C-alpha atoms as a printed R data frame, in Angstrom:
    type eleno elety resid chain resno      x       y       z
1   ATOM     1    CA   MET     A     1 88.949  72.355 107.611
2   ATOM     2    CA   ALA     A     2 91.949  74.470 106.637
3   ATOM     3    CA   VAL     A     3 93.609  77.101 107.624
4   ATOM     4    CA   GLU     A     4 95.342  79.692 105.552
5   ATOM     5    CA   ARG     A     5 96.792  83.333 105.992
6   ATOM     6    CA   ASP     A     6 94.775  84.922 102.925
7   ATOM     7    CA   ASN     A     7 97.616  87.057 101.811
8   ATOM     8    CA   THR     A     8 99.654  83.724 100.887
9   ATOM     9    CA   VAL     A     9 97.009  81.508  99.400
10  ATOM    10    CA   ARG     A    10 96.812  81.678  95.701
11  ATOM    11    CA   PRO     A    11 93.287  80.989  93.637
12  ATOM    12    CA   ASN     A    12 94.351  77.196  92.826
13  ATOM    13    CA   GLU     A    13 94.934  76.513  96.456
14  ATOM    14    CA   MET     A    14 91.819  78.591  97.673
15  ATOM    15    CA   LEU     A    15 90.102  76.126  95.009
16  ATOM    16    CA   LEU     A    16 91.222  72.716  96.522
17  ATOM    17    CA   MET     A    17 90.778  73.874 100.219
18  ATOM    18    CA   LEU     A    18 86.880  75.197  99.342
19  ATOM    19    CA   GLN     A    19 86.697  71.787  97.424
20  ATOM    20    CA   ASP     A    20 88.157  69.723 100.250
21  ATOM    21    CA   SER     A    21 85.568  71.770 102.724
22  ATOM    22    CA   LEU     A    22 82.344  71.249 100.260
23  ATOM    23    CA   ASN     A    23 83.195  67.531 100.555
24  ATOM    24    CA   ARG     A    24 82.875  67.717 103.968
25  ATOM    25    CA   ALA     A    25 79.915  70.046 105.191
26  ATOM    26    CA   ASP     A    26 76.798  71.392 103.696
27  ATOM    27    CA   VAL     A    27 77.588  75.099 104.982
28  ATOM    28    CA   ILE     A    28 81.000  77.043 104.728
29  ATOM    29    CA   VAL     A    29 82.144  79.776 106.855
30  ATOM    30    CA   THR     A    30 85.169  81.650 105.537
31  ATOM    31    CA   SER     A    31 86.839  84.771 106.780
32  ATOM    32    CA   GLY     A    32 89.075  87.182 105.220
33  ATOM    33    CA   GLY     A    33 89.589  87.314 101.331
34  ATOM    34    CA   VAL     A    34 86.473  89.214 100.406
35  ATOM    35    CA   SER     A    35 87.405  92.892 100.519
36  ATOM    36    CA   MET     A    36 88.974  94.774  97.555
37  ATOM    37    CA   GLY     A    37 92.835  93.673  97.675
38  ATOM    38    CA   GLU     A    38 94.798  92.570  95.110
39  ATOM    39    CA   LYS     A    39 94.651  89.036  96.911
40  ATOM    40    CA   ASP     A    40 91.492  88.719  97.885
41  ATOM    41    CA   TYR     A    41 90.726  85.869  95.253
42  ATOM    42    CA   LEU     A    42 87.662  84.495  97.033
43  ATOM    43    CA   LYS     A    43 84.583  85.614  94.801
44  ATOM    44    CA   GLN     A    44 86.533  85.185  92.073
45  ATOM    45    CA   VAL     A    45 87.283  81.325  92.899
46  ATOM    46    CA   LEU     A    46 83.757  81.339  93.812
47  ATOM    47    CA   GLU     A    47 82.156  82.377  90.566
48  ATOM    48    CA   LEU     A    48 84.814  81.531  88.024
49  ATOM    49    CA   ASP     A    49 86.014  77.720  89.223
50  ATOM    50    CA   LEU     A    50 82.771  76.635  91.389
51  ATOM    51    CA   ASN     A    51 80.077  78.619  89.318
52  ATOM    52    CA   ALA     A    52 78.793  80.050  92.743
53  ATOM    53    CA   HIS     A    53 75.680  82.312  92.740
54  ATOM    54    CA   ILE     A    54 76.608  85.502  94.827
55  ATOM    55    CA   HIS     A    55 73.621  86.527  96.259
56  ATOM    56    CA   PHE     A    56 75.447  89.422  98.082
57  ATOM    57    CA   GLY     A    57 79.042  90.497  98.067
58  ATOM    58    CA   ARG     A    58 78.948  94.096  99.926
59  ATOM    59    CA   VAL     A    59 76.789  94.688 102.616
60  ATOM    60    CA   PHE     A    60 75.123  98.423 104.036
61  ATOM    61    CA   MET     A    61 76.385  97.963 107.483
62  ATOM    62    CA   LYS     A    62 79.046  98.798 109.934
63  ATOM    63    CA   PRO     A    63 80.881  96.976 110.392
64  ATOM    64    CA   GLY     A    64 80.883  94.000 107.786
65  ATOM    65    CA   LYS     A    65 80.686  95.953 104.983
66  ATOM    66    CA   PRO     A    66 82.478  93.002 102.686
67  ATOM    67    CA   THR     A    67 80.424  90.008 103.765
68  ATOM    68    CA   THR     A    68 79.525  87.872 100.735
69  ATOM    69    CA   PHE     A    69 76.843  84.856 100.747
70  ATOM    70    CA   ALA     A    70 76.654  82.402  97.905
71  ATOM    71    CA   THR     A    71 75.034  78.973  96.856
72  ATOM    72    CA   LEU     A    72 76.308  76.353  95.004
73  ATOM    73    CA   GLN     A    73 75.854  72.691  93.825
74  ATOM    74    CA   TYR     A    74 78.476  70.690  94.340
75  ATOM    75    CA   SER     A    75 78.093  66.534  94.304
76  ATOM    76    CA   ARG     A    76 74.551  67.285  93.448
77  ATOM    77    CA   GLN     A    77 73.876  69.003  96.764
78  ATOM    78    CA   LYS     A    78 72.784  72.619  97.473
79  ATOM    79    CA   LYS     A    79 75.452  74.266  99.440
80  ATOM    80    CA   LEU     A    80 75.724  77.731 101.252
81  ATOM    81    CA   LEU     A    81 78.780  79.584 101.993
82  ATOM    82    CA   PHE     A    82 78.933  82.567 104.070
83  ATOM    83    CA   ALA     A    83 82.385  84.515 103.341
84  ATOM    84    CA   LEU     A    84 83.079  87.034 106.206
85  ATOM    85    CA   PRO     A    85 85.594  89.805 106.829
86  ATOM    86    CA   GLY     A    86 89.024  89.105 107.799
87  ATOM    87    CA   ASN     A    87 88.584  91.311 110.698
88  ATOM    88    CA   PRO     A    88 87.684  89.358 114.163
89  ATOM    89    CA   VAL     A    89 84.933  91.925 115.234
90  ATOM    90    CA   SER     A    90 83.707  92.235 111.953
91  ATOM    91    CA   ALA     A    91 83.511  88.359 111.389
92  ATOM    92    CA   ILE     A    92 81.930  88.138 114.877
93  ATOM    93    CA   VAL     A    93 79.093  90.458 114.152
94  ATOM    94    CA   THR     A    94 78.340  88.948 110.869
95  ATOM    95    CA   CYS     A    95 78.415  85.737 112.042
96  ATOM    96    CA   ASN     A    96 75.671  86.384 114.392
97  ATOM    97    CA   LEU     A    97 73.875  88.258 111.892
98  ATOM    98    CA   PHE     A    98 74.069  86.019 109.075
99  ATOM    99    CA   VAL     A    99 75.408  82.578 110.209
100 ATOM   100    CA   VAL     A   100 73.776  81.970 113.332
101 ATOM   101    CA   PRO     A   101 70.395  82.805 112.287
102 ATOM   102    CA   THR     A   102 70.792  80.386 109.062
103 ATOM   103    CA   LEU     A   103 71.888  77.668 111.087
104 ATOM   104    CA   ARG     A   104 69.290  77.729 113.944
105 ATOM   105    CA   LYS     A   105 66.810  77.726 110.936
106 ATOM   106    CA   MET     A   106 68.349  74.611 109.132
107 ATOM   107    CA   SER     A   107 68.392  72.975 112.759
108 ATOM   108    CA   GLY     A   108 64.453  73.614 112.834
109 ATOM   109    CA   PHE     A   109 64.368  76.510 115.541
110 ATOM   110    CA   MET     A   110 61.074  78.308 114.985
111 ATOM   111    CA   GLU     A   111 62.445  81.716 115.908
112 ATOM   112    CA   PRO     A   112 65.847  81.768 114.471
113 ATOM   113    CA   LYS     A   113 66.992  85.120 114.848
114 ATOM   114    CA   LEU     A   114 68.748  86.369 117.798
115 ATOM   115    CA   THR     A   115 66.688  87.631 120.698
116 ATOM   116    CA   THR     A   116 65.842  91.413 120.680
117 ATOM   117    CA   VAL     A   117 64.818  93.840 123.428
118 ATOM   118    CA   LYS     A   118 64.596  97.661 123.669
119 ATOM   119    CA   ALA     A   119 67.452  98.928 125.714
120 ATOM   120    CA   MET     A   120 67.800 102.499 126.650
121 ATOM   121    CA   LEU     A   121 70.913 104.544 125.993
122 ATOM   122    CA   LEU     A   122 73.444 105.804 128.738
123 ATOM   123    CA   SER     A   123 75.118 107.941 126.812
124 ATOM   124    CA   ASP     A   124 74.797 110.079 123.603
125 ATOM   125    CA   LEU     A   125 76.068 108.106 120.465
126 ATOM   126    CA   LYS     A   126 76.947 109.170 117.199
127 ATOM   127    CA   LEU     A   127 75.577 108.404 114.090
128 ATOM   128    CA   ASP     A   128 77.220 106.208 111.226
129 ATOM   129    CA   PRO     A   129 76.300 107.062 107.473
130 ATOM   130    CA   ARG     A   130 75.538 103.220 107.594
131 ATOM   131    CA   PRO     A   131 73.101 101.207 109.491
132 ATOM   132    CA   GLU     A   132 75.588 100.207 112.829
133 ATOM   133    CA   TYR     A   133 75.433  97.031 114.928
134 ATOM   134    CA   HIS     A   134 77.047  99.009 118.232
135 ATOM   135    CA   ARG     A   135 78.856  96.889 120.619
136 ATOM   136    CA   ALA     A   136 77.410  97.336 124.394
137 ATOM   137    CA   ALA     A   137 76.629  95.696 127.517
138 ATOM   138    CA   LEU     A   138 73.296  95.296 128.746
139 ATOM   139    CA   TYR     A   139 72.437  95.134 132.390
140 ATOM   140    CA   TRP     A   140 69.054  95.677 134.224
141 ATOM   141    CA   PRO     A   141 68.438  98.037 137.095
142 ATOM   142    CA   PRO     A   142 66.253  96.295 140.006
143 ATOM   143    CA   ASP     A   143 62.877  96.945 139.753
144 ATOM   144    CA   ASP     A   144 63.046  97.838 135.818
145 ATOM   145    CA   PRO     A   145 61.742  95.683 132.937
146 ATOM   146    CA   ILE     A   146 64.016  98.102 130.302
147 ATOM   147    CA   PRO     A   147 67.549  97.152 130.406
148 ATOM   148    CA   LEU     A   148 70.159  99.904 130.199
149 ATOM   149    CA   ALA     A   149 72.604  99.992 127.089
150 ATOM   150    CA   THR     A   150 76.502 100.780 127.777
151 ATOM   151    CA   SER     A   151 78.813 101.568 124.765
152 ATOM   152    CA   THR     A   152 81.964  99.123 125.073
153 ATOM   153    CA   GLY     A   153 84.070 101.925 123.831
154 ATOM   154    CA   SER     A   154 85.767 102.466 120.600
155 ATOM   155    CA   GLN     A   155 83.577 101.095 117.847
156 ATOM   156    CA   MET     A   156 86.757 100.403 115.469
157 ATOM   157    CA   SER     A   157 86.274  97.379 114.151
158 ATOM   158    CA   SER     A   158 90.074  96.651 114.808
159 ATOM   159    CA   ARG     A   159 89.399  96.526 118.474
160 ATOM   160    CA   LEU     A   160 88.581  93.030 119.931
161 ATOM   161    CA   LEU     A   161 88.227  94.389 123.332
162 ATOM   162    CA   SER     A   162 84.962  95.902 122.373
163 ATOM   163    CA   MET     A   163 83.628  92.521 121.594
164 ATOM   164    CA   HIS     A   164 84.623  90.775 124.478
165 ATOM   165    CA   MET     A   165 82.927  93.143 126.680
166 ATOM   166    CA   ALA     A   166 80.051  93.034 125.057
167 ATOM   167    CA   ASN     A   167 76.534  91.079 125.445
168 ATOM   168    CA   ALA     A   168 74.573  92.850 122.821
169 ATOM   169    CA   LEU     A   169 74.857  94.565 119.547
170 ATOM   170    CA   LEU     A   170 72.722  97.876 119.513
171 ATOM   171    CA   VAL     A   171 70.539  98.300 116.288
172 ATOM   172    CA   LEU     A   172 71.902 101.940 115.077
173 ATOM   173    CA   PRO     A   173 70.040 103.508 112.045
174 ATOM   174    CA   PRO     A   174 71.973 105.312 109.499
175 ATOM   175    CA   ARG     A   175 72.728 109.147 109.967
176 ATOM   176    CA   THR     A   176 70.250 111.526 108.185
177 ATOM   177    CA   ASP     A   177 70.106 115.186 107.888
178 ATOM   178    CA   GLN     A   178 67.473 115.100 110.681
179 ATOM   179    CA   ARG     A   179 68.840 113.040 112.803
180 ATOM   180    CA   ALA     A   180 72.986 112.748 113.668
181 ATOM   181    CA   MET     A   181 73.121 111.117 117.057
182 ATOM   182    CA   MET     A   182 71.321 108.880 119.250
183 ATOM   183    CA   ARG     A   183 70.374 110.576 123.189
184 ATOM   184    CA   LYS     A   184 71.070 109.323 126.273
185 ATOM   185    CA   GLY     A   185 67.583 107.844 127.411
186 ATOM   186    CA   ASP     A   186 66.460 107.008 123.825
187 ATOM   187    CA   LEU     A   187 65.254 103.346 123.488
188 ATOM   188    CA   VAL     A   188 67.160 101.380 120.941
189 ATOM   189    CA   ASP     A   189 66.517  97.514 119.576
190 ATOM   190    CA   ALA     A   190 69.698  95.740 121.046
191 ATOM   191    CA   MET     A   191 70.323  92.232 119.601
192 ATOM   192    CA   ILE     A   192 71.433  89.558 122.479
193 ATOM   193    CA   ILE     A   193 74.607  87.987 121.284
194 ATOM   194    CA   SER     A   194 75.817  86.373 124.889
195 ATOM   195    CA   ARG     A   195 74.495  85.330 128.149
196 ATOM   196    CA   LEU     A   196 73.546  88.672 130.380
């Protein structure tokens, strides 16, 4: 498949790359070109040139807000397209949340979703206004069935090291007037994203 910098590719070039990919695969995954920048043409090309149906083009979550999912008919076949954010951390998180379960389902997995366990927080975590998938490292103390969750540090979506150190995504609710933090000792859902 083609690899291009999304700030240099024009809509007609993007269309040609997508058409080439659609001729080769049933599921296309892209990264970048779906935010609100003046050179983010992907949604335009999908809708206007490929007559794709965009099911969602913004997701109320952190990280990964610009994630887009579309379907289209191409050469008489249904094709799926996941347009993930260009930021590497956001792309990895959204790939685990949307792409991996879809591919598993298409491959016949009985349970395509990522394994989720309850984990105990080892520190307080401030909540974001959006639901957050917080990168964390889980470990099990001896003789305890509940894993402990440690944040991997700064959750800025540009901080790739926080992703490298993570084996789980903590599923945190959005901040409300009643709850601004998760407290040390709270139990939260933890989605396993790598070997433990």
